[in-house]
Amino acid sequence: MIAQSEWKHDEVFEGKTESGNAVIIDADSAHTHGPSPMEMVLMALCSCTSVDVVSILKKKRQPLAGLTVSAVATQAAAPPRVFTRIKLTYAVRGKLSRKAVEDAVSLSKHKYCSVSLMLEKQAPVEYEIVYPDGEPEP
Protein backbone atom coordinates (compact mmCIF):
# COMPACT_ATOMS: atom_id res chain seq x y z
CA MET A 1 0.00 0.00 0.00
CA ILE A 2 1.38 3.39 -0.98
CA ALA A 3 0.13 6.87 -0.13
CA GLN A 4 1.55 10.35 -0.37
CA SER A 5 0.77 13.87 0.73
CA GLU A 6 1.57 16.94 -1.35
CA TRP A 7 1.62 20.45 0.15
CA LYS A 8 -0.67 22.76 -1.84
CA HIS A 9 -0.64 26.04 0.12
CA ASP A 10 -0.84 27.33 3.69
CA GLU A 11 -1.83 24.26 5.75
CA VAL A 12 -3.63 22.51 2.90
CA PHE A 13 -2.37 19.20 1.51
CA GLU A 14 -3.58 16.72 -1.07
CA GLY A 15 -3.39 13.10 -0.02
CA LYS A 16 -3.15 10.56 -2.84
CA THR A 17 -3.24 6.79 -2.90
CA GLU A 18 -1.68 4.36 -5.34
CA SER A 19 -5.22 3.48 -6.48
CA GLY A 20 -5.57 7.02 -7.80
CA ASN A 21 -7.91 8.45 -5.15
CA ALA A 22 -7.28 11.87 -3.68
CA VAL A 23 -8.53 13.92 -0.75
CA ILE A 24 -7.83 17.46 0.42
CA ILE A 25 -6.59 17.65 4.02
CA ASP A 26 -6.63 20.93 5.94
CA ALA A 27 -4.48 21.27 9.07
CA ASP A 28 -5.69 24.84 9.72
CA SER A 29 -7.93 25.11 12.78
CA ALA A 30 -10.93 26.20 10.65
CA HIS A 31 -10.67 23.15 8.33
CA THR A 32 -12.34 25.10 5.51
CA HIS A 33 -10.74 23.06 2.70
CA GLY A 34 -11.14 19.57 4.12
CA PRO A 35 -10.84 17.40 7.21
CA SER A 36 -7.80 17.51 9.46
CA PRO A 37 -5.44 14.53 9.60
CA MET A 38 -6.94 13.42 12.93
CA GLU A 39 -10.49 13.76 11.56
CA MET A 40 -9.36 11.52 8.69
CA VAL A 41 -8.21 8.95 11.23
CA LEU A 42 -11.65 8.97 12.87
CA MET A 43 -13.37 8.70 9.48
CA ALA A 44 -11.10 5.77 8.63
CA LEU A 45 -12.10 4.07 11.89
CA CYS A 46 -15.82 4.59 11.21
CA SER A 47 -15.46 3.36 7.64
CA CYS A 48 -13.35 0.33 8.54
CA THR A 49 -15.74 -0.97 11.16
CA SER A 50 -18.76 -0.15 8.94
CA VAL A 51 -17.36 -2.34 6.16
CA ASP A 52 -16.96 -5.21 8.63
CA VAL A 53 -20.41 -4.89 10.18
CA VAL A 54 -22.20 -4.68 6.82
CA SER A 55 -20.27 -7.67 5.49
CA ILE A 56 -20.93 -9.80 8.58
CA LEU A 57 -24.64 -8.93 8.68
CA LYS A 58 -25.00 -9.76 4.97
CA LYS A 59 -23.33 -13.14 5.55
CA LYS A 60 -25.80 -13.74 8.39
CA ARG A 61 -28.63 -12.83 5.96
CA GLN A 62 -29.78 -9.99 8.16
CA PRO A 63 -32.03 -7.41 6.40
CA LEU A 64 -29.87 -4.36 7.12
CA ALA A 65 -31.63 -1.15 6.04
CA GLY A 66 -29.05 1.36 7.25
CA LEU A 67 -25.90 1.83 9.28
CA THR A 68 -24.26 5.03 10.50
CA VAL A 69 -21.15 4.83 12.67
CA SER A 70 -20.17 8.01 14.54
CA ALA A 71 -17.01 8.60 16.55
CA VAL A 72 -16.32 11.00 19.40
CA ALA A 73 -12.70 11.20 20.48
CA THR A 74 -10.83 12.91 23.28
CA GLN A 75 -7.32 14.15 22.53
CA ALA A 76 -4.36 14.80 24.79
CA ALA A 77 -4.12 18.45 25.84
CA ALA A 78 -0.47 18.85 24.80
CA PRO A 79 1.40 17.70 21.67
CA PRO A 80 1.45 15.09 20.43
CA ARG A 81 -2.36 15.39 20.60
CA VAL A 82 -3.01 11.66 20.36
CA PHE A 83 -6.45 10.24 21.00
CA THR A 84 -6.86 9.22 24.63
CA ARG A 85 -10.39 7.81 24.34
CA ILE A 86 -12.70 6.99 21.43
CA LYS A 87 -16.40 6.16 21.57
CA LEU A 88 -18.20 4.73 18.56
CA THR A 89 -21.96 4.80 18.17
CA TYR A 90 -23.49 2.33 15.72
CA ALA A 91 -26.96 3.44 14.58
CA VAL A 92 -28.42 0.32 12.99
CA ARG A 93 -31.67 0.16 10.99
CA GLY A 94 -33.66 -2.83 9.82
CA LYS A 95 -35.56 -5.80 11.20
CA LEU A 96 -32.48 -7.43 12.66
CA SER A 97 -31.53 -9.85 15.37
CA ARG A 98 -29.95 -8.02 18.32
CA LYS A 99 -27.52 -10.92 18.77
CA ALA A 100 -26.45 -10.78 15.12
CA VAL A 101 -25.75 -7.05 15.38
CA GLU A 102 -23.88 -7.39 18.69
CA ASP A 103 -21.81 -10.26 17.29
CA ALA A 104 -20.98 -8.30 14.12
CA VAL A 105 -19.84 -5.23 16.08
CA SER A 106 -17.81 -7.36 18.49
CA LEU A 107 -16.11 -9.27 15.66
CA SER A 108 -15.21 -6.02 13.96
CA LYS A 109 -13.75 -4.52 17.14
CA HIS A 110 -11.82 -7.57 18.32
CA LYS A 111 -10.85 -9.35 15.10
CA TYR A 112 -11.34 -7.61 11.76
CA CYS A 113 -11.05 -3.80 11.93
CA SER A 114 -7.36 -3.06 11.51
CA VAL A 115 -7.86 0.65 12.18
CA SER A 116 -9.57 -0.06 15.51
CA LEU A 117 -6.94 -2.60 16.51
CA MET A 118 -4.15 -0.11 15.76
CA LEU A 119 -5.81 2.78 17.59
CA GLU A 120 -6.63 0.63 20.60
CA LYS A 121 -2.89 0.31 21.28
CA GLN A 122 -3.02 4.02 22.22
CA ALA A 123 -6.58 4.70 23.36
CA PRO A 124 -9.52 2.61 24.52
CA VAL A 125 -12.19 2.26 21.84
CA GLU A 126 -15.63 1.88 23.40
CA TYR A 127 -18.93 1.51 21.59
CA GLU A 128 -22.68 1.55 21.89
CA ILE A 129 -25.34 0.27 19.54
CA VAL A 130 -28.56 2.22 19.03
CA TYR A 131 -31.65 1.26 17.08
CA PRO A 132 -33.36 4.46 15.81
CA ASP A 133 -36.29 2.48 14.36
CA GLY A 134 -37.02 0.66 17.63
CA GLU A 135 -35.77 -2.36 19.46
CA PRO A 136 -34.67 -5.33 17.33
CA GLU A 137 -35.60 -9.00 17.70
CA PRO A 138 -33.66 -10.84 20.43
Coordinates of N, CA and C in Angstrom, one line a residue:
M1 N 0.9 -1.2 0.0 CA 0.0 0.0 0.0 C 0.9 1.2 0.0
I2 N 0.6 2.2 -0.9 CA 1.4 3.4 -1.0 C 0.5 4.6 -0.9
A3 N 0.9 5.6 -0.2 CA 0.1 6.9 -0.1 C 1.1 8.0 -0.1
Q4 N 0.7 9.2 -0.4 CA 1.5 10.4 -0.4 C 0.7 11.6 0.0
S5 N 1.4 12.6 0.4 CA 0.8 13.9 0.7 C 1.6 15.0 0.1
E6 N 0.9 15.8 -0.7 CA 1.6 16.9 -1.3 C 1.1 18.3 -0.8
W7 N 2.0 19.1 -0.4 CA 1.6 20.4 0.2 C 1.1 21.3 -1.0
K8 N -0.1 21.9 -0.8 CA -0.7 22.8 -1.8 C -0.5 24.2 -1.5
H9 N -0.8 24.7 -0.3 CA -0.6 26.0 0.1 C -1.0 26.1 1.6
D10 N -0.5 27.1 2.3 CA -0.8 27.3 3.7 C -0.7 26.0 4.4
E11 N -1.8 25.6 5.0 CA -1.8 24.3 5.7 C -2.7 23.3 5.0
V12 N -2.8 23.4 3.7 CA -3.6 22.5 2.9 C -2.7 21.5 2.1
F13 N -3.1 20.3 2.1 CA -2.4 19.2 1.5 C -3.3 18.3 0.7
E14 N -2.8 17.7 -0.3 CA -3.6 16.7 -1.1 C -3.0 15.3 -0.8
G15 N -3.8 14.5 -0.2 CA -3.4 13.1 0.0 C -3.8 12.3 -1.2
K16 N -2.9 11.4 -1.7 CA -3.2 10.6 -2.8 C -2.8 9.1 -2.5
T17 N -3.5 8.2 -3.1 CA -3.2 6.8 -2.9 C -2.8 6.2 -4.2
E18 N -2.1 5.0 -4.1 CA -1.7 4.4 -5.3 C -2.8 3.9 -6.2
S19 N -4.1 3.8 -5.7 CA -5.2 3.5 -6.5 C -5.8 4.7 -7.2
G20 N -5.2 5.9 -7.0 CA -5.6 7.0 -7.8 C -6.6 7.9 -7.1
N21 N -7.0 7.6 -5.9 CA -7.9 8.5 -5.2 C -7.2 9.6 -4.5
A22 N -7.9 10.7 -4.3 CA -7.3 11.9 -3.7 C -8.3 12.5 -2.7
V23 N -7.7 13.2 -1.7 CA -8.5 13.9 -0.8 C -7.7 15.1 -0.3
I24 N -8.5 16.2 -0.1 CA -7.8 17.5 0.4 C -7.9 17.4 2.0
I25 N -6.7 17.7 2.6 CA -6.6 17.7 4.0 C -6.2 19.0 4.5
D26 N -6.9 19.6 5.5 CA -6.6 20.9 5.9 C -6.2 20.9 7.4
A27 N -5.0 21.3 7.7 CA -4.5 21.3 9.1 C -4.8 22.6 9.8
D28 N -5.3 23.6 9.1 CA -5.7 24.8 9.7 C -6.8 24.6 10.7
S29 N -6.9 25.4 11.8 CA -7.9 25.1 12.8 C -9.4 25.3 12.3
A30 N -9.6 26.0 11.2 CA -10.9 26.2 10.6 C -11.3 25.0 9.7
H31 N -10.4 24.3 9.2 CA -10.7 23.1 8.3 C -11.6 23.5 7.2
T32 N -11.4 24.6 6.5 CA -12.3 25.1 5.5 C -12.2 24.4 4.2
H33 N -11.0 23.7 4.0 CA -10.7 23.1 2.7 C -10.9 21.5 2.8
G34 N -11.0 21.0 4.0 CA -11.1 19.6 4.1 C -10.9 19.2 5.6
P35 N -11.0 17.9 5.8 CA -10.8 17.4 7.2 C -9.4 17.5 7.6
S36 N -9.2 17.5 8.9 CA -7.8 17.5 9.5 C -7.3 16.1 9.4
P37 N -6.0 15.9 9.6 CA -5.4 14.5 9.6 C -6.1 13.7 10.7
M38 N -6.3 14.2 11.9 CA -6.9 13.4 12.9 C -8.4 13.1 12.6
E39 N -9.1 14.1 12.0 CA -10.5 13.8 11.6 C -10.5 12.6 10.5
M40 N -9.5 12.6 9.7 CA -9.4 11.5 8.7 C -9.2 10.2 9.4
V41 N -8.4 10.2 10.5 CA -8.2 8.9 11.2 C -9.5 8.5 11.8
L42 N -10.3 9.4 12.3 CA -11.7 9.0 12.9 C -12.6 8.5 11.8
M43 N -12.5 9.2 10.6 CA -13.4 8.7 9.5 C -12.9 7.3 9.0
A44 N -11.6 7.1 9.0 CA -11.1 5.8 8.6 C -11.6 4.7 9.6
L45 N -11.6 5.0 10.9 CA -12.1 4.1 11.9 C -13.6 3.8 11.6
C46 N -14.4 4.8 11.5 CA -15.8 4.6 11.2 C -16.1 3.8 9.9
S47 N -15.3 4.1 8.9 CA -15.5 3.4 7.6 C -15.0 1.9 7.7
C48 N -13.9 1.7 8.4 CA -13.4 0.3 8.5 C -14.3 -0.6 9.3
T49 N -14.8 -0.1 10.4 CA -15.7 -1.0 11.2 C -17.1 -1.1 10.4
S50 N -17.5 -0.1 9.7 CA -18.8 -0.2 8.9 C -18.7 -1.3 7.9
V51 N -17.6 -1.3 7.2 CA -17.4 -2.3 6.2 C -17.5 -3.7 6.8
D52 N -16.9 -3.9 7.9 CA -17.0 -5.2 8.6 C -18.4 -5.6 9.0
V53 N -19.1 -4.6 9.7 CA -20.4 -4.9 10.2 C -21.4 -5.2 9.0
V54 N -21.3 -4.4 8.0 CA -22.2 -4.7 6.8 C -21.9 -6.1 6.2
S55 N -20.6 -6.4 6.1 CA -20.3 -7.7 5.5 C -20.7 -8.8 6.4
I56 N -20.5 -8.7 7.7 CA -20.9 -9.8 8.6 C -22.4 -10.0 8.6
L57 N -23.2 -8.8 8.6 CA -24.6 -8.9 8.7 C -25.2 -9.5 7.4
K58 N -24.6 -9.2 6.2 CA -25.0 -9.8 5.0 C -24.8 -11.3 5.0
K59 N -23.6 -11.7 5.5 CA -23.3 -13.1 5.5 C -24.3 -13.9 6.5
K60 N -24.8 -13.2 7.5 CA -25.8 -13.7 8.4 C -27.2 -13.6 7.9
R61 N -27.3 -13.1 6.6 CA -28.6 -12.8 6.0 C -29.6 -12.0 6.8
Q62 N -29.0 -10.9 7.4 CA -29.8 -10.0 8.2 C -30.2 -8.9 7.2
P63 N -31.5 -8.5 7.3 CA -32.0 -7.4 6.4 C -31.6 -6.0 6.9
L64 N -30.4 -5.7 6.7 CA -29.9 -4.4 7.1 C -30.5 -3.3 6.2
A65 N -31.1 -2.3 6.8 CA -31.6 -1.2 6.0 C -30.8 0.1 6.1
G66 N -29.9 0.2 7.1 CA -29.0 1.4 7.3 C -28.1 1.2 8.4
L67 N -26.9 1.8 8.2 CA -25.9 1.8 9.3 C -25.1 3.2 9.2
T68 N -25.1 3.8 10.4 CA -24.3 5.0 10.5 C -23.4 4.8 11.7
V69 N -22.1 4.9 11.6 CA -21.2 4.8 12.7 C -20.6 6.2 12.9
S70 N -20.7 6.7 14.1 CA -20.2 8.0 14.5 C -19.1 7.8 15.6
A71 N -18.1 8.7 15.6 CA -17.0 8.6 16.5 C -16.9 9.9 17.3
V72 N -16.7 9.8 18.6 CA -16.3 11.0 19.4 C -15.0 10.6 20.1
A73 N -14.0 11.5 19.9 CA -12.7 11.2 20.5 C -12.2 12.3 21.4
T74 N -11.5 12.0 22.4 CA -10.8 12.9 23.3 C -9.3 12.9 22.9
Q75 N -8.7 14.1 22.8 CA -7.3 14.1 22.5 C -6.5 14.6 23.7
A76 N -5.3 14.3 23.8 CA -4.4 14.8 24.8 C -4.3 16.3 24.7
A77 N -4.1 17.0 25.8 CA -4.1 18.4 25.8 C -2.9 19.0 25.2
A78 N -1.7 18.3 25.3 CA -0.5 18.9 24.8 C 0.0 17.9 23.7
P79 N 0.8 18.5 22.8 CA 1.4 17.7 21.7 C 2.3 16.6 22.2
P80 N 2.3 15.4 21.6 CA 1.4 15.1 20.4 C 0.0 14.9 20.9
R81 N -1.0 15.4 20.2 CA -2.4 15.4 20.6 C -3.0 14.1 20.2
V82 N -2.5 13.0 20.7 CA -3.0 11.7 20.4 C -4.4 11.5 21.0
F83 N -5.2 10.6 20.4 CA -6.4 10.2 21.0 C -6.2 9.5 22.3
T84 N -7.0 9.9 23.3 CA -6.9 9.2 24.6 C -8.1 8.4 24.9
R85 N -9.2 8.6 24.2 CA -10.4 7.8 24.3 C -11.2 8.0 23.1
I86 N -11.8 6.9 22.6 CA -12.7 7.0 21.4 C -14.0 6.2 21.7
K87 N -15.1 6.8 21.4 CA -16.4 6.2 21.6 C -17.1 6.1 20.2
L88 N -17.5 4.9 19.8 CA -18.2 4.7 18.6 C -19.7 4.5 18.9
T89 N -20.5 5.1 18.1 CA -22.0 4.8 18.2 C -22.4 4.2 16.8
Y90 N -23.0 3.0 16.9 CA -23.5 2.3 15.7 C -25.0 2.5 15.7
A91 N -25.5 3.3 14.7 CA -27.0 3.4 14.6 C -27.4 2.5 13.5
V92 N -28.1 1.4 13.9 CA -28.4 0.3 13.0 C -29.9 0.3 12.7
R93 N -30.3 0.2 11.4 CA -31.7 0.2 11.0 C -32.0 -1.1 10.3
G94 N -33.2 -1.6 10.5 CA -33.7 -2.8 9.8 C -34.3 -3.8 10.8
K95 N -35.0 -4.8 10.3 CA -35.6 -5.8 11.2 C -34.5 -6.9 11.4
L96 N -33.7 -6.6 12.4 CA -32.5 -7.4 12.7 C -32.6 -8.2 14.0
S97 N -31.7 -9.2 14.1 CA -31.5 -9.9 15.4 C -30.5 -9.1 16.2
R98 N -30.9 -8.7 17.4 CA -30.0 -8.0 18.3 C -28.6 -8.8 18.5
K99 N -28.7 -10.1 18.6 CA -27.5 -10.9 18.8 C -26.6 -10.8 17.5
A100 N -27.2 -10.9 16.3 CA -26.5 -10.8 15.1 C -25.7 -9.4 15.0
V101 N -26.4 -8.4 15.4 CA -25.7 -7.0 15.4 C -24.6 -7.0 16.4
E102 N -24.9 -7.4 17.6 CA -23.9 -7.4 18.7 C -22.7 -8.2 18.3
D103 N -22.9 -9.4 17.7 CA -21.8 -10.3 17.3 C -21.0 -9.6 16.2
A104 N -21.7 -9.0 15.2 CA -21.0 -8.3 14.1 C -20.1 -7.2 14.6
V105 N -20.6 -6.3 15.5 CA -19.8 -5.2 16.1 C -18.6 -5.8 16.9
S106 N -18.9 -6.8 17.7 CA -17.8 -7.4 18.5 C -16.7 -8.0 17.6
L107 N -17.1 -8.7 16.6 CA -16.1 -9.3 15.7 C -15.3 -8.2 15.0
S108 N -15.9 -7.1 14.6 CA -15.2 -6.0 14.0 C -14.2 -5.4 14.9
K109 N -14.6 -5.2 16.1 CA -13.8 -4.5 17.1 C -12.6 -5.4 17.5
H110 N -12.8 -6.7 17.7 CA -11.8 -7.6 18.3 C -11.0 -8.4 17.3
K111 N -11.5 -8.5 16.0 CA -10.8 -9.4 15.1 C -10.5 -8.7 13.7
Y112 N -11.5 -8.0 13.2 CA -11.3 -7.6 11.8 C -10.9 -6.2 11.5
C113 N -11.3 -5.2 12.3 CA -11.0 -3.8 11.9 C -9.6 -3.4 12.3
S114 N -8.8 -3.4 11.3 CA -7.4 -3.1 11.5 C -7.2 -1.7 12.1
V115 N -8.0 -0.7 11.7 CA -7.9 0.7 12.2 C -8.2 0.7 13.7
S116 N -9.2 0.0 14.1 CA -9.6 -0.1 15.5 C -8.5 -0.7 16.3
L117 N -8.0 -1.8 15.8 CA -6.9 -2.6 16.5 C -5.7 -1.8 16.7
M118 N -5.3 -1.0 15.6 CA -4.1 -0.1 15.8 C -4.4 1.0 16.8
L119 N -5.5 1.7 16.7 CA -5.8 2.8 17.6 C -5.9 2.3 19.0
E120 N -6.4 1.1 19.2 CA -6.6 0.6 20.6 C -5.3 0.4 21.3
K121 N -4.2 0.4 20.6 CA -2.9 0.3 21.3 C -2.6 1.6 22.0
Q122 N -3.2 2.7 21.6 CA -3.0 4.0 22.2 C -4.2 4.5 23.1
A123 N -5.4 4.2 22.7 CA -6.6 4.7 23.4 C -7.7 3.6 23.4
P124 N -8.4 3.5 24.5 CA -9.5 2.6 24.5 C -10.6 3.0 23.5
V125 N -11.1 2.0 22.8 CA -12.2 2.3 21.8 C -13.4 1.6 22.4
E126 N -14.4 2.4 22.8 CA -15.6 1.9 23.4 C -16.7 2.0 22.3
Y127 N -17.8 1.4 22.6 CA -18.9 1.5 21.6 C -20.3 1.3 22.2
E128 N -21.3 1.8 21.5 CA -22.7 1.5 21.9 C -23.4 1.3 20.6
I129 N -24.5 0.6 20.7 CA -25.3 0.3 19.5 C -26.7 0.9 19.8
V130 N -27.2 1.6 18.9 CA -28.6 2.2 19.0 C -29.4 1.8 17.8
Y131 N -30.7 1.7 18.1 CA -31.7 1.3 17.1 C -32.7 2.4 16.9
P132 N -32.5 3.3 16.0 CA -33.4 4.5 15.8 C -34.8 4.1 15.4
D133 N -35.0 2.9 14.8 CA -36.3 2.5 14.4 C -37.0 1.6 15.4
G134 N -36.4 1.5 16.6 CA -37.0 0.7 17.6 C -36.2 -0.6 17.9
E135 N -36.5 -1.2 19.0 CA -35.8 -2.4 19.5 C -35.8 -3.5 18.5
P136 N -34.7 -4.2 18.3 CA -34.7 -5.3 17.3 C -35.2 -6.6 18.0
E137 N -35.2 -7.7 17.2 CA -35.6 -9.0 17.7 C -34.5 -9.4 18.6
P138 N -34.7 -10.4 19.5 CA -33.7 -10.8 20.4 C -32.5 -11.5 19.8

